[in-house]
Tab-separated table of C-alpha atoms in Angstrom:
chain	number	residue	atom	x	y	z
A	966	MET	CA	50.320	9.515	43.165
A	967	ASP	CA	48.419	12.240	44.987
A	968	SER	CA	49.650	14.868	42.539
A	969	LYS	CA	48.465	12.810	39.561
A	970	LEU	CA	45.075	12.371	41.224
A	971	ALA	CA	44.836	16.122	41.810
A	972	ILE	CA	45.664	16.791	38.140
A	973	ALA	CA	43.032	14.272	37.018
A	974	LYS	CA	40.390	15.938	39.214
A	975	SER	CA	41.271	19.367	37.819
A	976	GLU	CA	40.761	18.274	34.202
A	977	PRO	CA	37.591	19.786	32.660
A	978	ILE	CA	34.657	17.458	32.045
A	979	TRP	CA	34.180	18.906	28.560
A	980	ASN	CA	37.522	18.932	26.808
A	981	THR	CA	36.490	20.864	23.702
A	982	ASN	CA	38.885	23.634	22.749
A	983	ASN	CA	37.587	27.172	23.386
A	984	ARG	CA	38.679	28.236	19.902
A	985	VAL	CA	36.497	25.520	18.396
A	986	ILE	CA	33.534	26.677	20.477
A	987	SER	CA	34.006	30.236	19.186
A	988	ILE	CA	34.261	29.027	15.592
A	989	ILE	CA	31.131	26.874	15.963
A	990	ALA	CA	29.180	29.815	17.429
A	991	SER	CA	30.265	32.039	14.536
A	992	LEU	CA	29.289	29.399	11.964
A	993	ILE	CA	25.865	28.946	13.557
A	994	ILE	CA	25.234	32.696	13.392
A	995	LEU	CA	26.384	32.693	9.756
A	996	LEU	CA	24.101	29.772	8.862
A	997	PHE	CA	21.091	31.554	10.350
A	998	ALA	CA	21.988	34.737	8.474
A	999	LEU	CA	22.661	33.194	5.043
A	1000	PRO	CA	19.061	33.280	3.725
A	1001	LEU	CA	18.922	36.979	4.578
A	1002	PHE	CA	21.555	37.654	1.906
A	1003	GLY	CA	19.168	36.647	-0.897
A	1004	MET	CA	20.312	33.099	-1.577
A	1005	ASN	CA	18.482	31.583	-4.549
A	1006	SER	CA	16.403	28.414	-4.382
A	1007	PHE	CA	19.204	26.139	-5.553
A	1008	TYR	CA	21.611	27.119	-2.779
A	1009	LEU	CA	18.858	26.885	-0.187
A	1010	HIS	CA	18.083	23.396	-1.488
A	1011	LEU	CA	21.782	22.499	-1.402
A	1012	PHE	CA	22.091	23.485	2.257
A	1013	ILE	CA	18.858	21.658	3.092
A	1014	MET	CA	20.286	18.470	1.569
A	1015	ILE	CA	23.565	18.934	3.450
A	1016	PHE	CA	21.731	19.342	6.773
A	1017	MET	CA	19.495	16.349	6.079
A	1018	HIS	CA	22.301	14.015	5.007
A	1019	ALA	CA	24.514	15.135	7.896
A	1020	VAL	CA	21.790	14.138	10.370
A	1021	MET	CA	21.187	10.837	8.573
A	1022	ALA	CA	24.915	10.103	8.597
A	1023	GLN	CA	25.091	11.072	12.267
A	1024	SER	CA	22.323	8.549	12.889
A	1025	TRP	CA	24.339	5.815	11.168
A	1026	ASN	CA	27.427	6.977	13.068
A	1027	VAL	CA	25.739	6.159	16.391
A	1028	ILE	CA	25.196	2.492	15.533
A	1029	ALA	CA	28.349	1.962	13.450
A	1030	GLY	CA	30.845	4.462	14.820
A	1031	PHE	CA	29.919	4.229	18.492
A	1032	SER	CA	28.895	0.581	18.910
A	1033	GLY	CA	30.667	-0.965	15.914
A	1034	GLN	CA	27.652	-2.506	14.113
A	1035	ILE	CA	27.646	-1.904	10.335
A	1036	SER	CA	24.041	-1.470	9.187
A	1037	LEU	CA	23.221	-1.612	5.459
A	1038	GLY	CA	19.471	-1.186	5.852
A	1039	HIS	CA	19.302	1.991	7.881
A	1040	GLY	CA	17.197	3.702	5.233
A	1041	ALA	CA	14.208	1.692	6.505
A	1042	PHE	CA	13.848	4.109	9.427
A	1043	PHE	CA	13.970	7.052	7.020
A	1044	GLY	CA	11.032	5.513	5.140
A	1045	ILE	CA	9.078	4.816	8.339
A	1046	GLY	CA	9.368	8.460	9.347
A	1047	ALA	CA	8.280	9.644	5.891
A	1048	TYR	CA	5.217	7.404	5.767
A	1049	ALA	CA	4.179	8.053	9.378
A	1050	THR	CA	4.058	11.812	8.907
A	1051	SER	CA	2.381	11.757	5.497
A	1052	PHE	CA	-0.213	9.102	6.350
A	1053	PHE	CA	-1.421	10.688	9.577
A	1054	TYR	CA	-1.533	14.142	8.033
A	1055	MET	CA	-3.571	12.968	5.037
A	1056	GLU	CA	-5.904	10.543	6.841
A	1057	TYR	CA	-6.494	12.306	10.155
A	1058	GLY	CA	-5.236	15.854	9.625
A	1059	ILE	CA	-2.611	15.473	12.354
A	1060	THR	CA	0.034	18.159	12.028
A	1061	PRO	CA	3.473	16.866	10.992
A	1062	TRP	CA	4.952	18.456	14.108
A	1063	ILE	CA	3.174	15.757	16.138
A	1064	SER	CA	3.433	12.846	13.713
A	1065	ILE	CA	7.215	13.364	13.525
A	1066	PHE	CA	7.391	12.098	17.096
A	1067	PHE	CA	5.078	9.219	16.227
A	1068	GLY	CA	7.473	8.260	13.433
A	1069	MET	CA	10.346	8.357	15.928
A	1070	PHE	CA	8.378	6.155	18.326
A	1071	VAL	CA	7.495	3.593	15.638
A	1072	SER	CA	11.095	3.540	14.414
A	1073	GLY	CA	12.275	2.941	17.967
A	1074	ILE	CA	9.825	0.044	18.390
A	1075	PHE	CA	10.939	-1.551	15.127
A	1076	ALA	CA	14.570	-1.048	16.131
A	1077	VAL	CA	13.926	-3.022	19.325
A	1078	LEU	CA	12.030	-5.778	17.500
A	1079	ILE	CA	14.701	-6.019	14.815
A	1080	GLY	CA	17.625	-5.512	17.143
A	1081	ILE	CA	16.834	-8.195	19.714
A	1082	PRO	CA	17.387	-11.106	17.285
A	1083	MET	CA	19.786	-9.440	14.823
A	1084	LEU	CA	22.249	-7.794	17.194
A	1085	ARG	CA	23.281	-11.220	18.350
A	1086	LEU	CA	25.018	-11.340	14.982
A	1087	SER	CA	28.231	-9.481	14.307
A	1088	GLY	CA	30.419	-8.390	11.432
A	1089	HIS	CA	29.257	-9.148	7.901
A	1090	TYR	CA	26.418	-11.366	9.210
A	1091	PHE	CA	24.759	-8.352	10.862
A	1092	ALA	CA	25.380	-6.182	7.784
A	1093	ILE	CA	23.723	-8.725	5.467
A	1094	ALA	CA	20.789	-9.158	7.853
A	1095	THR	CA	20.134	-5.388	7.973
A	1096	LEU	CA	20.373	-5.211	4.179
A	1097	LEU	CA	17.646	-7.843	3.867
A	1098	ILE	CA	15.488	-6.050	6.443
A	1099	GLY	CA	15.736	-2.822	4.457
A	1100	ILE	CA	14.707	-4.580	1.252
A	1101	SER	CA	11.842	-6.300	3.089
A	1102	PHE	CA	10.383	-2.950	4.190
A	1103	GLN	CA	10.432	-1.742	0.595
A	1104	VAL	CA	8.652	-4.874	-0.635
A	1105	VAL	CA	6.011	-4.706	2.118
A	1106	PHE	CA	5.168	-1.056	1.442
A	1107	GLN	CA	5.016	-1.702	-2.305
A	1108	ARG	CA	2.138	-4.119	-1.641
A	1109	TRP	CA	0.401	-2.312	1.236
A	1110	ASP	CA	-2.748	-0.728	-0.195
A	1111	LEU	CA	-3.461	1.300	2.950
A	1112	VAL	CA	-0.438	3.487	2.249
A	1113	GLY	CA	-0.824	3.610	-1.533
A	1114	ALA	CA	1.192	0.497	-2.366
A	1115	ALA	CA	3.709	1.096	-5.174
A	1116	SER	CA	2.122	4.454	-6.080
A	1117	GLY	CA	2.929	5.878	-2.662
A	1118	LEU	CA	1.334	8.912	-1.063
A	1119	TRP	CA	0.737	12.356	-2.535
A	1120	VAL	CA	0.556	14.836	0.314
A	1121	THR	CA	-2.323	17.288	-0.052
A	1122	MET	CA	-0.983	20.760	-0.745
A	1123	THR	CA	-2.174	23.740	1.229
A	1124	PRO	CA	-3.328	26.776	-0.777
A	1125	GLU	CA	-0.703	28.951	0.930
A	1126	ASP	CA	2.276	28.651	3.260
A	1127	SER	CA	1.403	26.845	6.473
A	1128	TRP	CA	3.592	26.238	9.510
A	1129	SER	CA	1.071	23.808	10.985
A	1130	ALA	CA	1.147	21.695	7.799
A	1131	LEU	CA	4.891	22.271	7.381
A	1132	GLN	CA	4.384	23.405	3.782
A	1133	PHE	CA	5.984	26.466	2.211
A	1134	HIS	CA	5.436	27.269	-1.454
A	1135	SER	CA	6.675	30.839	-1.815
A	1136	SER	CA	10.229	30.205	-0.571
A	1137	LYS	CA	12.523	27.413	0.594
A	1138	ALA	CA	13.848	29.588	3.421
A	1139	PRO	CA	11.428	28.187	6.063
A	1140	TYR	CA	12.474	24.637	5.112
A	1141	TYR	CA	16.085	25.777	5.415
A	1142	TYR	CA	15.548	26.920	9.003
A	1143	VAL	CA	13.570	23.811	9.982
A	1144	PHE	CA	16.288	21.473	8.703
A	1145	LEU	CA	18.993	23.678	10.224
A	1146	ILE	CA	17.404	23.542	13.672
A	1147	PHE	CA	17.008	19.757	13.517
A	1148	PHE	CA	20.629	19.513	12.360
A	1149	LEU	CA	21.915	21.623	15.271
A	1150	ILE	CA	19.807	19.793	17.856
A	1151	THR	CA	20.929	16.396	16.569
A	1152	PHE	CA	24.588	17.365	16.494
A	1153	PHE	CA	24.425	18.728	20.053
A	1154	LEU	CA	22.633	15.639	21.401
A	1155	VAL	CA	25.063	13.234	19.708
A	1156	TRP	CA	27.960	15.308	21.033
A	1157	LEU	CA	26.518	14.973	24.533
A	1158	LEU	CA	26.087	11.241	23.938
A	1159	SER	CA	29.730	10.901	22.895
A	1160	ARG	CA	30.825	12.552	26.172
A	1161	SER	CA	28.422	10.643	28.398
A	1162	LYS	CA	28.850	7.414	30.345
A	1163	LEU	CA	26.600	5.722	27.778
A	1164	GLY	CA	28.861	6.903	24.950
A	1165	TYR	CA	31.980	5.531	26.617
A	1166	ARG	CA	30.277	2.210	27.239
A	1167	LEU	CA	29.195	1.996	23.603
A	1168	ARG	CA	32.775	2.569	22.497
A	1169	ALA	CA	33.925	-0.120	24.916
A	1170	VAL	CA	31.440	-2.494	23.270
A	1171	ARG	CA	32.799	-1.499	19.866
A	1172	ASP	CA	36.492	-1.826	20.721
A	1173	ASP	CA	36.497	-5.005	22.807
A	1174	PRO	CA	33.184	-6.750	23.638
A	1175	GLN	CA	34.921	-9.338	25.831
A	1176	ALA	CA	36.641	-6.686	27.904
A	1177	ALA	CA	33.336	-4.814	28.192
A	1178	LEU	CA	31.657	-7.989	29.474
A	1179	SER	CA	34.379	-8.372	32.078
A	1180	LEU	CA	33.439	-4.884	33.321
A	1181	CYS	CA	29.792	-5.975	33.709
A	1182	ILE	CA	28.634	-4.097	30.611
A	1183	ASN	CA	25.710	-5.919	29.009
A	1184	VAL	CA	26.927	-5.880	25.406
A	1185	SER	CA	23.620	-6.983	23.854
A	1186	ASN	CA	21.585	-4.370	25.703
A	1187	TYR	CA	23.912	-1.533	24.774
A	1188	LYS	CA	23.885	-2.537	21.113
A	1189	ILE	CA	20.082	-2.394	21.171
A	1190	ILE	CA	20.167	1.007	22.894
A	1191	ALA	CA	22.511	2.346	20.191
A	1192	TYR	CA	20.272	0.908	17.457
A	1193	VAL	CA	17.162	2.532	18.941
A	1194	ILE	CA	18.846	5.920	19.328
A	1195	SER	CA	20.135	5.676	15.777
A	1196	ALA	CA	16.696	4.801	14.393
A	1197	MET	CA	15.007	7.657	16.265
A	1198	ILE	CA	17.512	10.137	14.837
A	1199	MET	CA	16.929	8.908	11.284
A	1200	ALA	CA	13.093	8.983	11.338
A	1201	PRO	CA	12.585	12.800	11.584
A	1202	MET	CA	14.626	13.293	8.417
A	1203	GLY	CA	12.189	11.049	6.549
A	1204	SER	CA	9.296	13.037	7.994
A	1205	LEU	CA	10.751	16.396	6.985
A	1206	PHE	CA	11.767	15.119	3.563
A	1207	ALA	CA	8.200	13.954	2.921
A	1208	GLN	CA	6.871	17.419	3.710
A	1209	TYR	CA	9.598	18.953	1.589
A	1210	ILE	CA	8.855	17.051	-1.639
A	1211	LEU	CA	5.147	16.255	-0.847
A	1212	ILE	CA	5.252	12.876	-2.601
A	1213	ILE	CA	6.710	9.614	-1.335
A	1214	ASP	CA	6.804	6.064	-2.616
A	1215	PRO	CA	8.618	2.880	-1.512
A	1216	ASP	CA	11.233	3.110	-4.266
A	1217	ARG	CA	12.197	6.607	-3.127
A	1218	VAL	CA	12.212	6.439	0.679
A	1219	PHE	CA	13.192	2.777	1.181
A	1220	ASN	CA	15.859	2.809	-1.505
A	1221	ILE	CA	19.042	0.947	-0.559
A	1222	GLU	CA	20.968	3.923	-1.936
A	1223	ILE	CA	19.973	5.912	1.160
A	1224	SER	CA	21.740	3.456	3.432
A	1225	ILE	CA	24.817	3.346	1.216
A	1226	ILE	CA	25.131	7.131	0.924
A	1227	VAL	CA	24.974	7.736	4.694
A	1228	LEU	CA	27.652	5.051	5.089
A	1229	LEU	CA	29.871	6.751	2.497
A	1230	ILE	CA	29.397	10.175	4.069
A	1231	THR	CA	30.339	8.928	7.529
A	1232	VAL	CA	33.354	6.927	6.383
A	1233	LEU	CA	34.630	9.862	4.327
A	1234	GLY	CA	34.317	12.357	7.168
A	1235	GLY	CA	35.476	10.040	9.937
A	1236	ILE	CA	33.535	7.195	11.486
A	1237	GLY	CA	33.126	7.285	15.257
A	1238	ASN	CA	33.633	11.065	15.410
A	1239	VAL	CA	30.735	13.503	15.744
A	1240	TRP	CA	32.395	15.840	13.223
A	1241	GLY	CA	32.795	13.161	10.563
A	1242	PRO	CA	29.208	13.129	9.188
A	1243	ILE	CA	29.195	16.922	8.911
A	1244	ILE	CA	32.454	17.036	6.966
A	1245	GLY	CA	31.399	14.134	4.746
A	1246	ALA	CA	27.993	15.662	3.954
A	1247	ALA	CA	29.547	19.061	3.193
A	1248	ILE	CA	31.730	17.407	0.524
A	1249	LEU	CA	29.680	14.591	-0.990
A	1250	VAL	CA	26.260	16.285	-1.194
A	1251	PRO	CA	27.497	19.220	-3.344
A	1252	ILE	CA	29.323	16.733	-5.609
A	1253	SER	CA	26.057	14.847	-6.079
A	1254	GLU	CA	23.958	17.963	-6.700
A	1255	TYR	CA	26.390	19.616	-9.123
A	1256	SER	CA	26.973	16.427	-11.116
A	1257	ARG	CA	23.200	16.025	-11.400
A	1258	ILE	CA	22.817	19.584	-12.686
A	1259	TYR	CA	25.733	19.777	-15.102
A	1260	LEU	CA	25.642	16.216	-16.382
A	1261	GLY	CA	21.915	15.535	-16.120
A	1262	GLY	CA	20.675	12.193	-17.377
A	1263	THR	CA	23.888	11.650	-19.359
A	1264	GLY	CA	25.866	11.641	-16.124
A	1265	GLY	CA	24.610	8.279	-14.988
A	1266	ALA	CA	26.190	7.626	-11.623
A	1267	VAL	CA	29.092	10.035	-12.000
A	1268	ASP	CA	28.650	11.221	-8.425
A	1269	LEU	CA	29.069	7.638	-7.238
A	1270	ILE	CA	32.269	7.384	-9.282
A	1271	PHE	CA	33.553	10.495	-7.520
A	1272	TYR	CA	32.503	8.980	-4.189
A	1273	GLY	CA	34.445	5.831	-5.004
A	1274	LEU	CA	37.598	7.703	-6.029
A	1275	ILE	CA	37.516	9.925	-2.965
A	1276	LEU	CA	36.967	6.971	-0.662
A	1277	MET	CA	39.821	5.028	-2.274
A	1278	ILE	CA	42.175	7.934	-1.653
A	1279	ILE	CA	40.923	8.407	1.901
A	1280	CYS	CA	41.183	4.702	2.741
A	1281	ILE	CA	44.763	4.596	1.466
A	1282	PHE	CA	46.133	7.813	2.935
A	1283	ARG	CA	43.684	8.726	5.734
A	1284	PRO	CA	41.837	5.611	6.936
A	1285	ASN	CA	40.381	7.577	9.864
A	1286	GLY	CA	38.595	9.974	7.502
A	1287	LEU	CA	39.048	13.647	6.667
A	1288	ILE	CA	38.688	14.578	10.330
A	1289	SER	CA	42.193	13.157	10.820
A	1290	PHE	CA	43.583	16.171	8.913
A	1291	VAL	CA	42.531	18.378	11.829
A	1292	PRO	CA	45.211	18.442	14.558
A	1293	LYS	CA	43.938	16.923	17.791
A	1294	ASP	CA	45.037	19.903	19.886
A	1295	ILE	CA	42.631	22.114	17.917
A	1296	LEU	CA	39.579	20.005	18.837
A	1297	GLU	CA	40.519	19.450	22.473
A	1298	ARG	CA	41.825	21.467	25.390
A	1299	LYS	CA	45.449	21.058	26.322
A	1300	LYS	CA	45.776	18.703	29.228
A	1301	GLN	CA	47.379	19.947	32.393
A	1302	ARG	CA	50.774	18.528	33.299
């Protein structure tokens, strides 16, 4: 017994494999260096979309993968972030760097207000409720004259590149680095969350709520905490996207498709795993972008057809997502015996 206790105490707190750490460090250096090799605007845009969708999927992964609550209206927090940044920049001249945090705060408040009554539901009841909430936000903003109603907001363009206004007209490279940094920060924070006491408690709530209650874990409170964290991760992507395209409207930023795509990305990559959203985004986003380019308007929803086929194959042969192809001993240290 004493020997087993000694072995348990000697186990590292962080069990990530050293080879994986080296690979991640190399990839980060490569990602920062890519624009220096003269990438054209399309490839910069492609990477920007991958970073953005990976963060959005990671946000959904916190509420669904960690705490087990399937949300179909998560795009509402994306829209809140987009409108918060654009409105305060246009009306009061507040730099987006500040209003991004305001969007996170507002999203967190709404997550609490929505979560307190709704997280008492579970399963398909919660999913349907979140779907209706997402649609409600779209309807409200379509009729809200203060924020442009159905016409939306057209962000005032600066005459030249401006870091304070988060606008860059000569090149997409600055946007690339901004999205990359947010992507890396989000991934690192969610990785820390997955290894923390809070992360383990969320997974206990997901796997067996009754057992979690028997261990004095307040299931309702932890579901709300996961929902708030998830919402606050999603909001900055809406803020950055608004500054990237400089025009937002309810049909674009509150579209139900946003919620569905982040769900598909996470399920494809591997739900409940911090690597899943990254893998899913790296596969599905290029499919979407290339089908849009090569098929254009005649393509209809060809990318969604590809999504469906890929997901069918994954669900049949790899229900845990593409991350299950990676051997476990590669991602984790070998345990001492």
